Coordinates of C-alpha atoms (C1' of nucleotides) in Angstrom, one line a residue:
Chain A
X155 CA -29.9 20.6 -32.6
X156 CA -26.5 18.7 -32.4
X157 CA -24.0 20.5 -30.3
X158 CA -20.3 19.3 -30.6
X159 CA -17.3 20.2 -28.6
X160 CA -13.7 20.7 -29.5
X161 CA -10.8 19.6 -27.1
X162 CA -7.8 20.7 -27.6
X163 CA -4.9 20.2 -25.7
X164 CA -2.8 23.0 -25.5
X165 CA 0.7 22.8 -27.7
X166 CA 0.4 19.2 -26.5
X167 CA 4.0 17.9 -26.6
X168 CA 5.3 21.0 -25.1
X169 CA 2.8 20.5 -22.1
X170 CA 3.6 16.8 -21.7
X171 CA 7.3 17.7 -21.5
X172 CA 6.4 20.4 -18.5
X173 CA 4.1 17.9 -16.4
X174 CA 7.5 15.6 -15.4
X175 CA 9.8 18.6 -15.5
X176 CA 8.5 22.0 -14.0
X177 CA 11.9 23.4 -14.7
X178 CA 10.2 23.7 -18.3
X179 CA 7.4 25.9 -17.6
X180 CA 7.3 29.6 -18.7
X181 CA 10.2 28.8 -21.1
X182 CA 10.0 28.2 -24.9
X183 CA 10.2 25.1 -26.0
X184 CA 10.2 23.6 -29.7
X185 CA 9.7 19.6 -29.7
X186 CA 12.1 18.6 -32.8
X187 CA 10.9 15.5 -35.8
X188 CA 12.2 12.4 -35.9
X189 CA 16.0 12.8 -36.4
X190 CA 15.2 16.5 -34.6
X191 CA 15.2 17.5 -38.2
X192 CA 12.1 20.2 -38.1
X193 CA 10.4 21.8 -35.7
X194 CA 6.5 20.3 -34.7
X195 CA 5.3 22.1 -31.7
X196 CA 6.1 24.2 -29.6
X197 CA 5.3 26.6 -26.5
X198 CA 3.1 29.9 -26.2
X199 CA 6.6 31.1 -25.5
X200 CA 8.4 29.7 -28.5
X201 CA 5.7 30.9 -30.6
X202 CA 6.3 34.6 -29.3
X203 CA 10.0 34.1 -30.2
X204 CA 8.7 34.0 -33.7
X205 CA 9.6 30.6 -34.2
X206 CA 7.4 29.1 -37.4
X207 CA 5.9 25.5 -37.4
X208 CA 7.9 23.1 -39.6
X209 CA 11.4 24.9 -39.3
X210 CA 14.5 23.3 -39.8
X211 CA 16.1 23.1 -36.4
X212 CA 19.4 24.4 -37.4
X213 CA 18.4 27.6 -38.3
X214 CA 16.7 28.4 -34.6
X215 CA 19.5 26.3 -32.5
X216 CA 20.8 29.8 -32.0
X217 CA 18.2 30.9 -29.8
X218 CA 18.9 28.3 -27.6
X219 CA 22.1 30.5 -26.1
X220 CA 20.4 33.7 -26.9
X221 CA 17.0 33.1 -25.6
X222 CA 16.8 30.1 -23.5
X223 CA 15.2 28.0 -25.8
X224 CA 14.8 24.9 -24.8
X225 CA 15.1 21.8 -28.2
X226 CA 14.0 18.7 -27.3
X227 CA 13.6 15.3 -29.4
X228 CA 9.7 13.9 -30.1
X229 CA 9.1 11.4 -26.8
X230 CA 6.2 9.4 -28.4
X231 CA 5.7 6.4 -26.1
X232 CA 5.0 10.0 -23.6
X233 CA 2.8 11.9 -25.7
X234 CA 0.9 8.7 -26.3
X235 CA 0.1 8.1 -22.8
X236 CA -0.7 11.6 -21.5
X237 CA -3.1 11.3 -24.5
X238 CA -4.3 8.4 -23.3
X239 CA -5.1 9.7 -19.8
X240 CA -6.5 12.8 -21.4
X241 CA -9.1 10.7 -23.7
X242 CA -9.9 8.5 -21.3
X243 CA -11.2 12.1 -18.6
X244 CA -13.1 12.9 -21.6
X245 CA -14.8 9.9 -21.9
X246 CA -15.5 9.5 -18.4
X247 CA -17.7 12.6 -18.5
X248 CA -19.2 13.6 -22.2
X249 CA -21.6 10.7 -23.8
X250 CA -19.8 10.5 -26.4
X251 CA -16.4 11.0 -27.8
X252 CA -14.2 10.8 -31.0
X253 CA -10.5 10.9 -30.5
X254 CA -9.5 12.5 -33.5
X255 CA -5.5 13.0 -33.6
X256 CA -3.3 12.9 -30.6
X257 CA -4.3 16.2 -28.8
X258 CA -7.8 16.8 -30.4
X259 CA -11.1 15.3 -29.4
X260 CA -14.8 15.5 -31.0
X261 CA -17.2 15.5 -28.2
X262 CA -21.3 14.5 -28.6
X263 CA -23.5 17.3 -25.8
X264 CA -26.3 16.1 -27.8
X265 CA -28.9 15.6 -25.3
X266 CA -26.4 16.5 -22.3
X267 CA -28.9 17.4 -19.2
X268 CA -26.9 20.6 -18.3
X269 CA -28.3 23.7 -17.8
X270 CA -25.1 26.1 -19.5
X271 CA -22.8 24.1 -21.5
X272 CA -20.0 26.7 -21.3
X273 CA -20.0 26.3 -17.4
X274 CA -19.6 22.6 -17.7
X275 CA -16.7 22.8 -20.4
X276 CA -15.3 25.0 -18.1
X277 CA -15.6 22.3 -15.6
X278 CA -14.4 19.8 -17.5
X279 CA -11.3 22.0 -18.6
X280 CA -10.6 22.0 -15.0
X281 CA -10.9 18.2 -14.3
X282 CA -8.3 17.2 -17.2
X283 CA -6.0 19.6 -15.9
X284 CA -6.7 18.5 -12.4
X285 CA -6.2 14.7 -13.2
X286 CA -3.5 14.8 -15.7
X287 CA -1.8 18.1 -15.9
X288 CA -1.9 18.8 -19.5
X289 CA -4.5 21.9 -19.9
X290 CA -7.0 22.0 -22.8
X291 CA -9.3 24.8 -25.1
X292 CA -13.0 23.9 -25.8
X293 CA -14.9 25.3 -28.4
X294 CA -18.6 24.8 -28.7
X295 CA -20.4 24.8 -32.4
X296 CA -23.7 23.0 -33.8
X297 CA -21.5 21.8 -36.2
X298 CA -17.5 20.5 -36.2
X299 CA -16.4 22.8 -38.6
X300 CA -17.8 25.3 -36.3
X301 CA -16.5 23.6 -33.0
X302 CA -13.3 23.8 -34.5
X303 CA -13.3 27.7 -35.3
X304 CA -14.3 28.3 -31.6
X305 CA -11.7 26.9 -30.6
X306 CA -9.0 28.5 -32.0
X307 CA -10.5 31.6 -30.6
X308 CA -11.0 29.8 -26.9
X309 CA -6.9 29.2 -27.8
X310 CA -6.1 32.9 -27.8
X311 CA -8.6 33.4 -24.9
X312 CA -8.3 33.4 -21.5
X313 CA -11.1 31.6 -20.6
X314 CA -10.3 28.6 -22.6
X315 CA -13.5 28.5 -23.7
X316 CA -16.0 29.9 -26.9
X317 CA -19.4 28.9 -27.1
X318 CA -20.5 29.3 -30.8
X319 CA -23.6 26.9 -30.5
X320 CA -26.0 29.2 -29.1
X321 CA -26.1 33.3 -30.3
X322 CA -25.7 33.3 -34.5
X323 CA -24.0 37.2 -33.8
X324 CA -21.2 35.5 -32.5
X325 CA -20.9 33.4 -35.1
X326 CA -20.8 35.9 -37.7
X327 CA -18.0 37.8 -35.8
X328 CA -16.3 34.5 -35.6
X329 CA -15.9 34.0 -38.9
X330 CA -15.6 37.5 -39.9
X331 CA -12.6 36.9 -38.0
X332 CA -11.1 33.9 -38.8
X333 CA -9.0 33.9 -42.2
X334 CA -10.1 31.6 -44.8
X335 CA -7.2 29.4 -44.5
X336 CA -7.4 28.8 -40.6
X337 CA -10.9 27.4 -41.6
X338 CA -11.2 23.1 -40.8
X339 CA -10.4 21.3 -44.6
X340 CA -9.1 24.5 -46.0
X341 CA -5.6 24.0 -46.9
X342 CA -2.4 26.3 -48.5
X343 CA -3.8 25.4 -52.1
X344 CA -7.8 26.2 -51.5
X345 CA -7.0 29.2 -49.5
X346 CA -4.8 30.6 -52.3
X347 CA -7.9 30.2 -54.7
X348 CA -9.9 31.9 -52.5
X349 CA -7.9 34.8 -52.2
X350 CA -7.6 35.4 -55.8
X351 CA -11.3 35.1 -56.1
X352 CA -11.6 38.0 -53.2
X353 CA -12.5 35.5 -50.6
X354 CA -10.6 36.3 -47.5
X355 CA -12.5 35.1 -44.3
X356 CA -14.4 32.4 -43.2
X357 CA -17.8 34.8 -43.7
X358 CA -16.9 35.3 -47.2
X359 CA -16.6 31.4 -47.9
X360 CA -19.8 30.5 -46.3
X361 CA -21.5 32.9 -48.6
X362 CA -19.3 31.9 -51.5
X363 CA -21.2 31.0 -54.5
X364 CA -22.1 26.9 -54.5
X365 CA -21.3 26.7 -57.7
X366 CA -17.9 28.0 -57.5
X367 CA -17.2 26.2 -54.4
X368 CA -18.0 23.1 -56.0
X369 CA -15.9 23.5 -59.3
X370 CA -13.0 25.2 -57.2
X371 CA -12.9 22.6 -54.4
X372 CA -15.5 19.8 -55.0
X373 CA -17.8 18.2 -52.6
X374 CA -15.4 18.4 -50.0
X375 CA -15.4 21.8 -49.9
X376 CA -19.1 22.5 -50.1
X377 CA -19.3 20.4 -47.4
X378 CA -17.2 22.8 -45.3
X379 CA -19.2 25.7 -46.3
X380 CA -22.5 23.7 -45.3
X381 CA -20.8 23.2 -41.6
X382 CA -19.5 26.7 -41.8
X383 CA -23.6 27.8 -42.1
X384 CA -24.5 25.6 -39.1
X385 CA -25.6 22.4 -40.8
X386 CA -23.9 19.1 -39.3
X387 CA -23.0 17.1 -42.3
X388 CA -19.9 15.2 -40.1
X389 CA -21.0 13.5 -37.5
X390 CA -19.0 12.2 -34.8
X391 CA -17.4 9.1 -35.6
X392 CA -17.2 7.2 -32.7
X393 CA -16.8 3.6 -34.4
X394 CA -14.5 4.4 -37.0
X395 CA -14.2 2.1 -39.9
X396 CA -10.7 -0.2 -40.1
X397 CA -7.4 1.4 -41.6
X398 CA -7.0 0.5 -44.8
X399 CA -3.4 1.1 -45.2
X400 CA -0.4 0.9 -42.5
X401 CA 3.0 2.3 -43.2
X402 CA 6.4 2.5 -41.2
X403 CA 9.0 4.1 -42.9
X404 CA 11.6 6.7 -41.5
X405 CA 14.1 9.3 -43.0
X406 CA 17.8 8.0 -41.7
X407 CA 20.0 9.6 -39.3
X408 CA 22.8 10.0 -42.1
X409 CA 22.3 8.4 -46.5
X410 CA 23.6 5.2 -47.2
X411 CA 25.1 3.5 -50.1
X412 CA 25.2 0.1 -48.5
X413 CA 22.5 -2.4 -49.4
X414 CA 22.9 -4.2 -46.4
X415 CA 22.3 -1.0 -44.6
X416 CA 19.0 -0.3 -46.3
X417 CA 17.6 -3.6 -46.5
X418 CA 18.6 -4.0 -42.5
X419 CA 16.3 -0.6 -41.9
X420 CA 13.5 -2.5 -44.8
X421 CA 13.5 -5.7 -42.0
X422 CA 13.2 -3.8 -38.9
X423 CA 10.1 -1.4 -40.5
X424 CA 8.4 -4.5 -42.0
X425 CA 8.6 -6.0 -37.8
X426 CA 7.2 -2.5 -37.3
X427 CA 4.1 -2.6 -39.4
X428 CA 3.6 -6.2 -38.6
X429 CA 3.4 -5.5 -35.3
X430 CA 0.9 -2.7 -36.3
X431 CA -1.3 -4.7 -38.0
X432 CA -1.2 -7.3 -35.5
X433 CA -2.3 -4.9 -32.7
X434 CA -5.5 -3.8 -34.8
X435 CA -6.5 -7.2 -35.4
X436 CA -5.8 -6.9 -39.3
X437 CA -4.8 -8.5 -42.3
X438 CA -2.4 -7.1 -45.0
X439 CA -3.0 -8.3 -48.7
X440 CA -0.6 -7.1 -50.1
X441 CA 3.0 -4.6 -49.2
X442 CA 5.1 -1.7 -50.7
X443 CA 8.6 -1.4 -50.0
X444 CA 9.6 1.6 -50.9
X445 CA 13.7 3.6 -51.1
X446 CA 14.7 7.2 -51.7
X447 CA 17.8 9.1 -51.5
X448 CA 17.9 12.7 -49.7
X449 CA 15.3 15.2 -51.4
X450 CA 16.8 17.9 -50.5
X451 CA 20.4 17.0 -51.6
X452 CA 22.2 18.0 -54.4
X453 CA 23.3 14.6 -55.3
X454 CA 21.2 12.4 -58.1
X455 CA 18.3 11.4 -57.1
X456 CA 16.4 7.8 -56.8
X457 CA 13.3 6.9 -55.4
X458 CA 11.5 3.8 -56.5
X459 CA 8.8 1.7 -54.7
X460 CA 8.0 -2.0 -55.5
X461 CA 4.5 -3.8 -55.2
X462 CA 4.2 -7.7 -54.2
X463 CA 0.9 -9.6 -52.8
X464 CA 1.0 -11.0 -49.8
X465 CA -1.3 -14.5 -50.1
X466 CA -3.1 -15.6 -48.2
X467 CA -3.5 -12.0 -46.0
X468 CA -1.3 -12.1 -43.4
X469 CA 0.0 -10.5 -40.1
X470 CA 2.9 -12.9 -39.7
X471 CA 6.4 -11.0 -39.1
X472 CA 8.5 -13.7 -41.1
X473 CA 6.3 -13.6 -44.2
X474 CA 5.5 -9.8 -44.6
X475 CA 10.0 -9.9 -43.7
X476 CA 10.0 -12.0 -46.5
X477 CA 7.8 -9.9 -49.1
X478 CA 9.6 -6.8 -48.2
X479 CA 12.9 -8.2 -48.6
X480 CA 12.0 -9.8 -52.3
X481 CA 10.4 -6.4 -53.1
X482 CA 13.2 -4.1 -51.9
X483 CA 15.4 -6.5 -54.1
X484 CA 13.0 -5.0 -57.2
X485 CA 13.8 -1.5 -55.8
X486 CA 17.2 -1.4 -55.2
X487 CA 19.7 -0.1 -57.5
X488 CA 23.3 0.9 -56.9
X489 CA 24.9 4.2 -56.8
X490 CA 23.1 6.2 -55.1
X491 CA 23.0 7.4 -51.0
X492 CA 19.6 6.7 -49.6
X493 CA 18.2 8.3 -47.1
X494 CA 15.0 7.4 -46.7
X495 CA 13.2 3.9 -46.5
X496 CA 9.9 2.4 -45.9
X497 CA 7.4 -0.6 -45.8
X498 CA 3.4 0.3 -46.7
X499 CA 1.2 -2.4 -46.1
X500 CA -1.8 -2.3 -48.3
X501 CA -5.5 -3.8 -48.8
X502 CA -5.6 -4.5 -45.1
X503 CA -8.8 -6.8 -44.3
X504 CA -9.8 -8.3 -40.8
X505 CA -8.5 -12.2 -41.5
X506 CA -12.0 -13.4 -41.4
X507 CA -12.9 -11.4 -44.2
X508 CA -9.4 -12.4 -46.1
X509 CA -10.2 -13.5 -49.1
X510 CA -9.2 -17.2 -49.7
X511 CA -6.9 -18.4 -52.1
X512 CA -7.8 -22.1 -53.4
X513 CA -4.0 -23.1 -54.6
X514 CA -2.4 -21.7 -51.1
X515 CA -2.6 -23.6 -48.5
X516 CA -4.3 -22.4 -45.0
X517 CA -1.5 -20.3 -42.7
X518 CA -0.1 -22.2 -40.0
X519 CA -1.8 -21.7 -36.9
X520 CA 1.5 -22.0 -34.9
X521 CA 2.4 -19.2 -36.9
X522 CA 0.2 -17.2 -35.4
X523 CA 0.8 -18.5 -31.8
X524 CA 4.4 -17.7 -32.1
X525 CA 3.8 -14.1 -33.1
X526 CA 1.2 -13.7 -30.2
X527 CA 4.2 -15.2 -28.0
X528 CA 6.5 -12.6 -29.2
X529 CA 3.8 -9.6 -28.9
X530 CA 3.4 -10.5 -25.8
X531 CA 6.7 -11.0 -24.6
X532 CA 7.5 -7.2 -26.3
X533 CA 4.6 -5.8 -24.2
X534 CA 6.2 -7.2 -21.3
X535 CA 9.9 -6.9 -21.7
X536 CA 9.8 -3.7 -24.0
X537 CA 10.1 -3.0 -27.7
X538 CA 12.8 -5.4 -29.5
X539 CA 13.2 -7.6 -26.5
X540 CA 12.3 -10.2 -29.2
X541 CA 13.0 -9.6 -32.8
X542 CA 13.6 -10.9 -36.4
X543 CA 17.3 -10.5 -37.5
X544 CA 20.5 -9.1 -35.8
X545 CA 20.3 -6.0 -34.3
X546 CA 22.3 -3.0 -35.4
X547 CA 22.9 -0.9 -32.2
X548 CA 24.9 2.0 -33.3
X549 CA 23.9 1.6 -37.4
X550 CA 24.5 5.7 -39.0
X551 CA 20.9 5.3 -40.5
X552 CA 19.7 4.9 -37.0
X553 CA 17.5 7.8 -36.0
X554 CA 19.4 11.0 -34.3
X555 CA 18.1 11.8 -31.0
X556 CA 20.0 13.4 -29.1
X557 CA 17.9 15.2 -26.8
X558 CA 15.1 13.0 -25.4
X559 CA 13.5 13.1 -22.6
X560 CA 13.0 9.8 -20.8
X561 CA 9.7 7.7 -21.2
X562 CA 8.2 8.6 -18.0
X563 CA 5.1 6.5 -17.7
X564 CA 6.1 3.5 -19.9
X565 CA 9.1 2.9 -19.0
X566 CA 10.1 1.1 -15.4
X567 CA 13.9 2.6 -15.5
X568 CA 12.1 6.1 -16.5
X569 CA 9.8 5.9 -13.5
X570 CA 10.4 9.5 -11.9
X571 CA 11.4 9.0 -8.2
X572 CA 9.8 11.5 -5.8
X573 CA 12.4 13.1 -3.0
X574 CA 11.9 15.1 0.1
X575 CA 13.6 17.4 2.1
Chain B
dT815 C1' 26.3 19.3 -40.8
dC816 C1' 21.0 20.0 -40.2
dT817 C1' 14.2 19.9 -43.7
dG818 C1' 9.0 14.1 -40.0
dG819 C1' 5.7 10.4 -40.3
dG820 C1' 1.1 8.5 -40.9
dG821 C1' -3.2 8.8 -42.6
dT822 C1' -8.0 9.9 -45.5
dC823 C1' -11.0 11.2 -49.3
dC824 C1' -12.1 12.7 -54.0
dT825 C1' -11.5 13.2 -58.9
dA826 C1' -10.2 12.2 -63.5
dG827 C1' -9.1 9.1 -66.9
dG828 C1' -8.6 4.6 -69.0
dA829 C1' -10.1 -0.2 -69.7
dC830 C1' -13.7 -2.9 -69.9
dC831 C1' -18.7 -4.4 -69.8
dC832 C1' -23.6 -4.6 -71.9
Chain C
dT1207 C1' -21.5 11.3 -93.7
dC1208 C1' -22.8 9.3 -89.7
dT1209 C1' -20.1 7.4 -84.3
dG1210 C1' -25.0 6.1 -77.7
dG1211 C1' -25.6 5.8 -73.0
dG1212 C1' -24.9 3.8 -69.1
dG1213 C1' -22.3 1.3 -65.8
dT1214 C1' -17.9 -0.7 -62.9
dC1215 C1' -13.3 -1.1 -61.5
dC1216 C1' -8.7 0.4 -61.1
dT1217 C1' -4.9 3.7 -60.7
dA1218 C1' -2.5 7.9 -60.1
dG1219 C1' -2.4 12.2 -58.4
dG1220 C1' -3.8 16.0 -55.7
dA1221 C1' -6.0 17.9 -52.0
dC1222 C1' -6.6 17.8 -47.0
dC1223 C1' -5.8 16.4 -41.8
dC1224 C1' -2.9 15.9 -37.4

DNA sequence: TCTGGGGTCCTAGGACCC
DNA sequence: TCTGGGGTCCTAGGACCC
């Protein structure tokens, strides 16, 4: 019988702040969006404050005075590493692994020569807090759906750990107490049709009528009720297949009616996603660029996307700059404060799979060796220490972060220096 | 003053084919 | 008056995930 594990690390930006600044631990801390518009995460603490995922910051920057709450701005190059380091424990010791998101991780015990899985997970817990300082839930289940409702109760446990693969009582107590909408796949939208149809935990969906499941919520939901029953119908994708789509697009620090100031943001996210693309060994056929003024504003609104190909499939910063530009030209219309620009790149293929054009003409391969000069270079030197265009240092659309902390372990000025006495 | 960013899959409907 | 039965491909929109 398969057996997966969950990995979760716990409110994972919060602990990646606390591992380079003690000062942090045992106070509540919310980790802001981009532009420290929303809250994303935050601490067992910040949680107790009643805080609510996804709140506008402004309306809990009181606490900060109040209760000691502790706002800081999304450190990604961090996050990314700890993550790293995490993943990299994890594979070190389970056959097989699937990193699936940032803090989460799919483990394979299939055929694992252990004696009590739940004494190794413990184990294991131990080792990645050991080795990288960021502490982690497991949650056992024979299938993922399952692995993934264990460990939201090995979250609220002490332990840190719930083995659901083994004893079918515990299952049924698991799900009897697990709400519907906590459930793996089971969204706002689903949940709310469950609730009107009477079905209110995970129990009750697993013995939902198929039929209904299938009308309600299609064969992706009677796929979750088959996991929620035991069966494995995910299985752990190790190998996953290549992106299809890549995007880099960013809500600005303040709107802007300048076109110059949009279509400077447009060239600095089509660099972005080029550099993406280049990194996963990809091809784009074709791009979106894509403007929109505040949503939430009361001003008129705009938001309009334009479509061009990109032929022959290409990684190359200067012609994907070039696309977006001519597309955001399609896009752009006056009189009206934007807020929020973005480049999608589309089709993507691996360039030997590119489809071939017989009327264009082969890239130029010095193309390619000057943007494997430049990626390099940036690897070296840091982000932007070669780029397309002017840069705009200061520019208002330019994201607001004003509390960040510094890039520990990717950064050499960042490098945290050690003192004694 | 202040509301993120980046993905995937599935389905329905239309155009078109034989 | 009567108006088939399959297919494919594409797109837009809606659901979900972190």
């Amino acid at each position: 019988m398969p057996t997966f594990a969950l990995v979760d690390c716990n409110n994972f930006y919060a602990s990646c702040e606390r591992v380079f600044n003690p000062r942090l631990v045992g106070k509540p801390i919310a980790v802001l969006s981009n532009n420290d518009g929303c809250v994303i995460a935050r601490s067992n603490e910040a949680k107790t404050l009643g805080i609510p995922m996804g709140t506008p910051a402004f309306k809990v920057s009181h606490l900060c005075k109040s209760a000691g709450l502790v706002m800081l701005s999304s450190n990604y190059a961090l996050y990314g590493d700890l993550s790293a380091r995490v993943m990299s424990v994890l594979a070190e010791h389970a056959p097989r692994i699937e990193v699936y998101s940032i803090d989460e991780c799919f483990l394979d015990l299939h055929g694992l020569a252990v004696a009590d899985l739940a004494a190794w997970c413990h184990a294991l817990r131990q080792t990645v807090l050991d080795w990288t300082g960021i502490p982690v839930s497991v949650g056992l289940g024979p299938s993922k759906t399952l692995a993934k409702v264990a460990n939201h109760i090995a979250k609220k446990s002490a332990a840190g750990v719930c083995d659901l693969a083994r004893d079918a009582s515990h299952v049924e107590a698991a799900l009897k107490a697990t709400p519907v909408g906590d459930v793996w796949g089971i969204g706002r939208q689903w949940a709310k049709r469950c609730a009107e149809a009477g079905i209110i935990t995970a129990w009750d969906l697993r013995h939902a009528p198929q039929a209904w499941v299938r009308q309600q919520m299609g064969a992706v939901g009677l796929r979750t009720v088959l996991e929620l029953g035991g069966t494995a119908v995910h299985g752990l994708e190790d190998d996953p297949d290549d992106r299809q789509t890549c995007c880099c697009s960013r809500t600005f620090g303040e709107a802007t009616r300048s076109r110059g100031d949009v279509q400077d943001a447009v060239v600095l996210f089509a660099q972005r996603a080029a550099e993406k693309l280049r990194r996963d060994g990809l091809v784009a056929a074709a791009m979106q660029t894509f403007i929109m003024t505040d949503r939430f504003g009361q001003g008129p609104q705009c938001s309009s996307g334009f479509t061009l190909p990109l032929s022959p499939p290409t990684s190359d910063t200067q012609s994907i700059i070039d696309t977006a530009v001519r597309a955001f030209a399609q896009c752009w219309k006056d009189g009206f404060a934007y807020r929020k620009a973005g480049v999608l790149l589309l089709d993507l293929t691996r360039p030997q799979d590119a489809p071939r054009d017989l009327f264009t003409p082969p890239p130029n391969p010095r193309h390619a060796a000057l943007m494997l000069a430049i990626d390099a270079a940036n690897a070296r030197f840091g982000r932007g220490s070669i780029r397309f265009g002017l840069p705009v240092p200061q520019a208002a659309w330019g994201m607001r972060q004003r509390n960040r902390s510094p890039s520990y372990t990717t950064r050499w000025e960042d490098i945290p220096i050690a003192k004694t006495g």
